[in-house]
mmCIF file of C-alpha atoms and ligand atoms in Angstrom:
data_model
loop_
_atom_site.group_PDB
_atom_site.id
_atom_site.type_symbol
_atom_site.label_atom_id
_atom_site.label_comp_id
_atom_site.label_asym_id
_atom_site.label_seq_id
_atom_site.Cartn_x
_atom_site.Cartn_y
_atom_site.Cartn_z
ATOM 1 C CA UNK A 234 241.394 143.508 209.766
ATOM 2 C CA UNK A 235 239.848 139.903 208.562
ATOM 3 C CA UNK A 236 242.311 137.800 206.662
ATOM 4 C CA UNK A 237 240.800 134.449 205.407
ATOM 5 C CA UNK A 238 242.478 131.638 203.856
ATOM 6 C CA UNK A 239 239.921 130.253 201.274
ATOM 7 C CA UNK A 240 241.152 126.629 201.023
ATOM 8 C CA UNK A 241 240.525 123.831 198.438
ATOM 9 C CA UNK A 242 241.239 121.376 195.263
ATOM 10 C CA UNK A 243 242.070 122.999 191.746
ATOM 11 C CA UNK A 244 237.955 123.249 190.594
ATOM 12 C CA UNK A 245 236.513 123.630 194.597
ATOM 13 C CA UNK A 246 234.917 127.185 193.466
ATOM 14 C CA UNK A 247 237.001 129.008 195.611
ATOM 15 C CA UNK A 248 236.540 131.803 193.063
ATOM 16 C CA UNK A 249 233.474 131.815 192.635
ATOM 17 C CA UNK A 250 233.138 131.816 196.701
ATOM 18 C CA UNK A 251 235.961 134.298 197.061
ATOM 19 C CA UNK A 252 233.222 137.270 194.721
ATOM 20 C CA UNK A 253 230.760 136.321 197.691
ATOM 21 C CA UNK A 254 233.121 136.914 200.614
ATOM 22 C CA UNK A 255 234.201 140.245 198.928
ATOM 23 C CA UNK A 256 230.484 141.504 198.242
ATOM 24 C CA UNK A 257 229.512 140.487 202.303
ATOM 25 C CA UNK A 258 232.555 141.397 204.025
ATOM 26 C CA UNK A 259 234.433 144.123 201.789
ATOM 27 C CA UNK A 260 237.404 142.073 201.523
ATOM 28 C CA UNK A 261 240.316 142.494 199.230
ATOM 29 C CA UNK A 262 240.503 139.309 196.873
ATOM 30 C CA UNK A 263 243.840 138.046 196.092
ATOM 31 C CA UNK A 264 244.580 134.952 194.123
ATOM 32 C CA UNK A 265 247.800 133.940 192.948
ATOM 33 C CA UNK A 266 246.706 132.286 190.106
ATOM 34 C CA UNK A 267 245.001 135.449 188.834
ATOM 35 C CA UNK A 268 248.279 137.263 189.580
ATOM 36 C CA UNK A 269 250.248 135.091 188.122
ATOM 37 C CA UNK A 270 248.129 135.103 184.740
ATOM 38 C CA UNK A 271 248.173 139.258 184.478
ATOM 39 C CA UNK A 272 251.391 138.704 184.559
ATOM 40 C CA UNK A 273 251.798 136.260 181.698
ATOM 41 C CA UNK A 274 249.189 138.495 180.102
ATOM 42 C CA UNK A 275 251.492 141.771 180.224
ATOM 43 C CA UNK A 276 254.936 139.985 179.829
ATOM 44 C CA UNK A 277 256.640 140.767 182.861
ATOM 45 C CA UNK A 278 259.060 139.075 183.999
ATOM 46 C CA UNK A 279 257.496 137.903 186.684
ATOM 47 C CA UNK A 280 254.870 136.411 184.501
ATOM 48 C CA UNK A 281 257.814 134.756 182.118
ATOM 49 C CA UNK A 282 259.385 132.903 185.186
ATOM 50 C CA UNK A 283 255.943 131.756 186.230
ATOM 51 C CA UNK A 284 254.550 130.664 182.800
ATOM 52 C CA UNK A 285 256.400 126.824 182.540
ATOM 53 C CA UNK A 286 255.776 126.229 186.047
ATOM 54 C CA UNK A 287 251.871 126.870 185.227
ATOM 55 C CA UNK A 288 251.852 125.170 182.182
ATOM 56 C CA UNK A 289 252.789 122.157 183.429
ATOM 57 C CA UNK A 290 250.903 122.134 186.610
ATOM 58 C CA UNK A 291 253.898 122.752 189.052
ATOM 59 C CA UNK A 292 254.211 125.377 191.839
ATOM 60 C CA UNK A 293 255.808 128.353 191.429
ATOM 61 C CA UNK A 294 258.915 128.375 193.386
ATOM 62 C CA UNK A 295 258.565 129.941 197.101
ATOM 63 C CA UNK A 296 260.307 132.887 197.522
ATOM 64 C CA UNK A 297 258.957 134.490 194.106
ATOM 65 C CA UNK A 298 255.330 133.649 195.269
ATOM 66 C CA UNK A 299 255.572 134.623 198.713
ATOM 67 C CA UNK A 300 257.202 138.307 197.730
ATOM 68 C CA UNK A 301 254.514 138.652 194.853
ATOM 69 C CA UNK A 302 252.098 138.098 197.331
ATOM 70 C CA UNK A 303 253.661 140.138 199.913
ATOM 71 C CA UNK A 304 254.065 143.394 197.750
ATOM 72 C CA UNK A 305 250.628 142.925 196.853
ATOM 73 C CA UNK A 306 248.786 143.129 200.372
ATOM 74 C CA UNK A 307 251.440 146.174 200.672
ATOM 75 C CA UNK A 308 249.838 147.251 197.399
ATOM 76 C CA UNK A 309 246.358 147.912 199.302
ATOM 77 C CA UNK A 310 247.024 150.039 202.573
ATOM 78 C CA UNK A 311 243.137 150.864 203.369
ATOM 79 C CA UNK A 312 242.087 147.414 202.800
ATOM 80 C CA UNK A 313 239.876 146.242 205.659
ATOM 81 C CA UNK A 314 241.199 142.333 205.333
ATOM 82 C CA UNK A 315 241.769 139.944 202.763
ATOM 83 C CA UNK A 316 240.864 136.691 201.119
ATOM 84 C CA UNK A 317 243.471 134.670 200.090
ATOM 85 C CA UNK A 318 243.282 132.381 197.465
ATOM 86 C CA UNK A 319 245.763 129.768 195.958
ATOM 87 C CA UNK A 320 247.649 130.832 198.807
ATOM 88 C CA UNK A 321 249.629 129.582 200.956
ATOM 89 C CA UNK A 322 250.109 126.266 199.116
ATOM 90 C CA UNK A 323 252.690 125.006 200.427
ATOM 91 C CA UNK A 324 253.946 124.883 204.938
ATOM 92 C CA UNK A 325 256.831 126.999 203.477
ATOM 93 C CA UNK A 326 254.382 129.931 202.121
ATOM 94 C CA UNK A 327 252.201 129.517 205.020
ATOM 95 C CA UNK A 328 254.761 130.092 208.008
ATOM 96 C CA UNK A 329 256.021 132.908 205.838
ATOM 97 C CA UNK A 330 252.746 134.299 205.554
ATOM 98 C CA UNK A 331 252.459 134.013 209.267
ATOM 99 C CA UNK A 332 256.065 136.223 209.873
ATOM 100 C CA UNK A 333 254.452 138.401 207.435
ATOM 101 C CA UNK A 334 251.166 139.068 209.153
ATOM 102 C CA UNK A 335 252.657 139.279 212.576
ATOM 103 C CA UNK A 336 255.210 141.873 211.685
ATOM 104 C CA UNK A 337 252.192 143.793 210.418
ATOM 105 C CA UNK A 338 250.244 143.185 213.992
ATOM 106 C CA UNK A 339 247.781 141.158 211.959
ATOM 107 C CA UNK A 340 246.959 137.514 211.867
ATOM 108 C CA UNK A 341 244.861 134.717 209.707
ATOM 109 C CA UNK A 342 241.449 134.582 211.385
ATOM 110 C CA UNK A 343 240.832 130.903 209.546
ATOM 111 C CA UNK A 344 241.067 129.221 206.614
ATOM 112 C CA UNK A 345 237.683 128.141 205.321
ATOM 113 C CA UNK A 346 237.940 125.030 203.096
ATOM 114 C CA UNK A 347 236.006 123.969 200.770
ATOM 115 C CA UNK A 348 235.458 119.900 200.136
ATOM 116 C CA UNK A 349 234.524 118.287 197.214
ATOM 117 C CA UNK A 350 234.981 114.725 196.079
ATOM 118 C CA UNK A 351 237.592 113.476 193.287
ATOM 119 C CA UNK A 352 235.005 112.491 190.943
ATOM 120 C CA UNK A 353 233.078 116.198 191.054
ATOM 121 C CA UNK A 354 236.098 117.881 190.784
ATOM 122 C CA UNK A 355 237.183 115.706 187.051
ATOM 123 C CA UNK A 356 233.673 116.910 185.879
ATOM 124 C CA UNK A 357 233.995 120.447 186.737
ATOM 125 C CA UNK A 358 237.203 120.815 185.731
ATOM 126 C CA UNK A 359 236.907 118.793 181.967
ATOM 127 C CA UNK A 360 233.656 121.589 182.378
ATOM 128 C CA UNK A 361 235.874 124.432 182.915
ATOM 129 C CA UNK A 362 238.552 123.494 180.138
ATOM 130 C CA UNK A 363 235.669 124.279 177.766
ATOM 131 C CA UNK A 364 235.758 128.182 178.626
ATOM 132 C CA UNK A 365 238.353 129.446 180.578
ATOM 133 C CA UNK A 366 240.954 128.999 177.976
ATOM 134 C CA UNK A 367 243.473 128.116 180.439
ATOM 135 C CA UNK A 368 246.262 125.952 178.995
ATOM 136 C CA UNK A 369 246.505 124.305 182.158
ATOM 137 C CA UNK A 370 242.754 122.781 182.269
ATOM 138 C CA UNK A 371 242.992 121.652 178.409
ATOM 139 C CA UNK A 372 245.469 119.121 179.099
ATOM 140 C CA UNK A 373 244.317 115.994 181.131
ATOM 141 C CA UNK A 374 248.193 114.948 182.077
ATOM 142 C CA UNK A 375 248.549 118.479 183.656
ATOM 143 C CA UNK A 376 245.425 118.308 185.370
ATOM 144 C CA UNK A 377 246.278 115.114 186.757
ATOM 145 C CA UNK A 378 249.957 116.780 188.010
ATOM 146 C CA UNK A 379 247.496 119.598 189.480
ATOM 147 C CA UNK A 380 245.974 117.494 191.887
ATOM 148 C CA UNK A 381 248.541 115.551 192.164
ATOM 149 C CA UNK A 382 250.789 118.549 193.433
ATOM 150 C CA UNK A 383 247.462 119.341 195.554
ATOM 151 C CA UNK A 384 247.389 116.350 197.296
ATOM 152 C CA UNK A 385 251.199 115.864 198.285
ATOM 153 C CA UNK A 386 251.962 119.706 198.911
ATOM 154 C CA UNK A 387 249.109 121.531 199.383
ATOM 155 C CA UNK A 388 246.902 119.513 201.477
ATOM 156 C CA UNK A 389 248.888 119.247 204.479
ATOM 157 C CA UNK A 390 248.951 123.232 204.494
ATOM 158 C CA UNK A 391 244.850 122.375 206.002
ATOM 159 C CA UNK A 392 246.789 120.484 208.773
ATOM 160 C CA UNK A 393 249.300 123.396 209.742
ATOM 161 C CA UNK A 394 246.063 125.727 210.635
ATOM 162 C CA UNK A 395 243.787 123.265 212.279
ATOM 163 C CA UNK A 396 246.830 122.405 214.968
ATOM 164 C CA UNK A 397 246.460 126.206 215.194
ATOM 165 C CA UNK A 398 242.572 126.357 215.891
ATOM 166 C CA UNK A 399 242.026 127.937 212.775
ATOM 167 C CA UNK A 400 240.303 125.790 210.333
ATOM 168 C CA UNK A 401 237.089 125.199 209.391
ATOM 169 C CA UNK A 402 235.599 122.845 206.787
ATOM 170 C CA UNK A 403 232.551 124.052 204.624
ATOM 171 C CA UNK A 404 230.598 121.364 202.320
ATOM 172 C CA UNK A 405 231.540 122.446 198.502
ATOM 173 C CA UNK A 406 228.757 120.487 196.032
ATOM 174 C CA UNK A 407 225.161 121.860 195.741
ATOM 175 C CA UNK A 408 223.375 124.822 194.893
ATOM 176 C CA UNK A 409 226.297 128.279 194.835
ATOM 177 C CA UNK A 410 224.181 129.874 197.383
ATOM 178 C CA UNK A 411 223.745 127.497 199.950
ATOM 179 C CA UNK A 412 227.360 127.019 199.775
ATOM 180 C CA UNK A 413 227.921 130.493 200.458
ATOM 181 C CA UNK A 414 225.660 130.590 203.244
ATOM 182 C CA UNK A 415 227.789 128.070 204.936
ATOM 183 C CA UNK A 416 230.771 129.987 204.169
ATOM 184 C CA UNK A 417 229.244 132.761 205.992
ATOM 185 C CA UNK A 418 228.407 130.567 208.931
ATOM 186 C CA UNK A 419 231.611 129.024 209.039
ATOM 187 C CA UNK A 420 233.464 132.415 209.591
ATOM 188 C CA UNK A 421 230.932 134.331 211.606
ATOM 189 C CA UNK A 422 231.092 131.166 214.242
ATOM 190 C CA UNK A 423 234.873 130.874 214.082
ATOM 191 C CA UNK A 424 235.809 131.774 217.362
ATOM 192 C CA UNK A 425 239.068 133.474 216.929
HETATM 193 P P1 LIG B 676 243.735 125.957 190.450
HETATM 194 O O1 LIG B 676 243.484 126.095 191.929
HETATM 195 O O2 LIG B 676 242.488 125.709 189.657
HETATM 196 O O3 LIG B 676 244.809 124.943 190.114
HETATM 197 P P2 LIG B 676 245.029 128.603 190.357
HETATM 198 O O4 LIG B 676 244.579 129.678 189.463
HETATM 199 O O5 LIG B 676 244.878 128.812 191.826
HETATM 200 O O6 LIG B 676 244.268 127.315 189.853
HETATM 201 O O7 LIG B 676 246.583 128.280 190.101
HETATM 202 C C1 LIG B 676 247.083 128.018 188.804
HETATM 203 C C2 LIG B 676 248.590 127.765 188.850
HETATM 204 O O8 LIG B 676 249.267 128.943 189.346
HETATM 205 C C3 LIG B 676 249.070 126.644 189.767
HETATM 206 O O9 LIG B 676 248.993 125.375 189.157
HETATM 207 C C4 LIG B 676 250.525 127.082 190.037
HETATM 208 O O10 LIG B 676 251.361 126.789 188.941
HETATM 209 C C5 LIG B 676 250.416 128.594 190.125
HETATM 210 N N1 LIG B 676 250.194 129.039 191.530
HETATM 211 C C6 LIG B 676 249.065 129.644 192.010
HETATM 212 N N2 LIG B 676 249.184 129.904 193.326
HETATM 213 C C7 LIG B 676 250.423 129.445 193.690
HETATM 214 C C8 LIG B 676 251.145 129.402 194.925
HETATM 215 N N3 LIG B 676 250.620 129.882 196.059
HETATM 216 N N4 LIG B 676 252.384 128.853 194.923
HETATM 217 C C9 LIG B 676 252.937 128.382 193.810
HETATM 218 N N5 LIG B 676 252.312 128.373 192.618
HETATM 219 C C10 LIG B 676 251.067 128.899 192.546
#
């Protein structure tokens, strides 16, 4: 089993990346915020509890996110490994995802993040707000909380794998391609 962490600012590409990953390595892809929007989508309630947090660009609180996510990998018994995305976000999801793994006699291989500067990211993501008619890219003051959030409790989540060896830092701006080739080199030359 390879499970990545695919690691980066709200408009880094991660899911763009994350289709590449899946076509090379036959990954499962699993990204909370996807989740979290079928949900909305179909009314659950799941996707009820999860729907102000969104809107207003806060985190979903812990323990819903980290059993969501749990049932989910449970949810896919012949995968060969998968690529999380949005997650873990915050040290809290990512310890729990280690307890997780390790019951399961499985670990994180790395967590491959992607790096792209403050100014890039504003462009994409007033360029995204245009299509993806997500309420929470339409709404400067929310994307500001985003990154926000992202900066105070998401970033040091980089810092809890690198003091475990397993973190690796790919360059995010340029041609899609290139970036996935880097991707690829990234993992394939992880040692662990
Ligand atoms: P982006 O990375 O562009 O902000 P996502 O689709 O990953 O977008 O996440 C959208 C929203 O979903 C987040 O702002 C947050 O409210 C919620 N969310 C996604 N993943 C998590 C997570 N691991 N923990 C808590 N909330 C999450």
């Amino acid at each position: 089993m390879i499970h990545i962490v695919l690691f980066g600012p709200p408009g880094a590409g991660k899911g763009t990346q994350a289709a590449r990953l899946v076509e090379r390595y036959k990954l499962i892809h699993l990204s909370t915020g996807d989740i979290f929007r079928r949900n909305i989508k179909d009314s659950t309630e799941l996707g009820k509890l999860a729907k102000s947090y969104m809107d207003a660009g806060n985190l979903v609180p812990d323990e819903v996110t980290i059993k969501m996510l749990e049932s989910e990998v449970e949810a896919h018994p012949r995968a060969k490994g998968f690529i999380f995305d949005g997650f873990p976000r915050t040290e809290k999801q990512a310890l729990a995802l280690d307890s997780f793994l390790t019951s399961r006699n499985e670990k994180i291989k790395c967590m491959l993040a992607l790096i792209v500067d403050d100014a890039e990211l504003s462009a994409r993501l007033l360029n995204r707000a245009k299509t993806s008619g997500r309420a929470d890219d339409a709404d400067p003051e929310v994307v500001a909380n985003r990154i926000d959030v992202y900066k105070r409790e998401t970033a040091p989540v980089a810092e809890y794998y690198n003091k475990h060896g397993k973190y690796a830092e790919v360059y995010g701006v340029g041609n899609m391609d290139d970036i996935s080739k880097r991707l690829f080199k990234a993992l394939e030359e992880h040692e662990q």
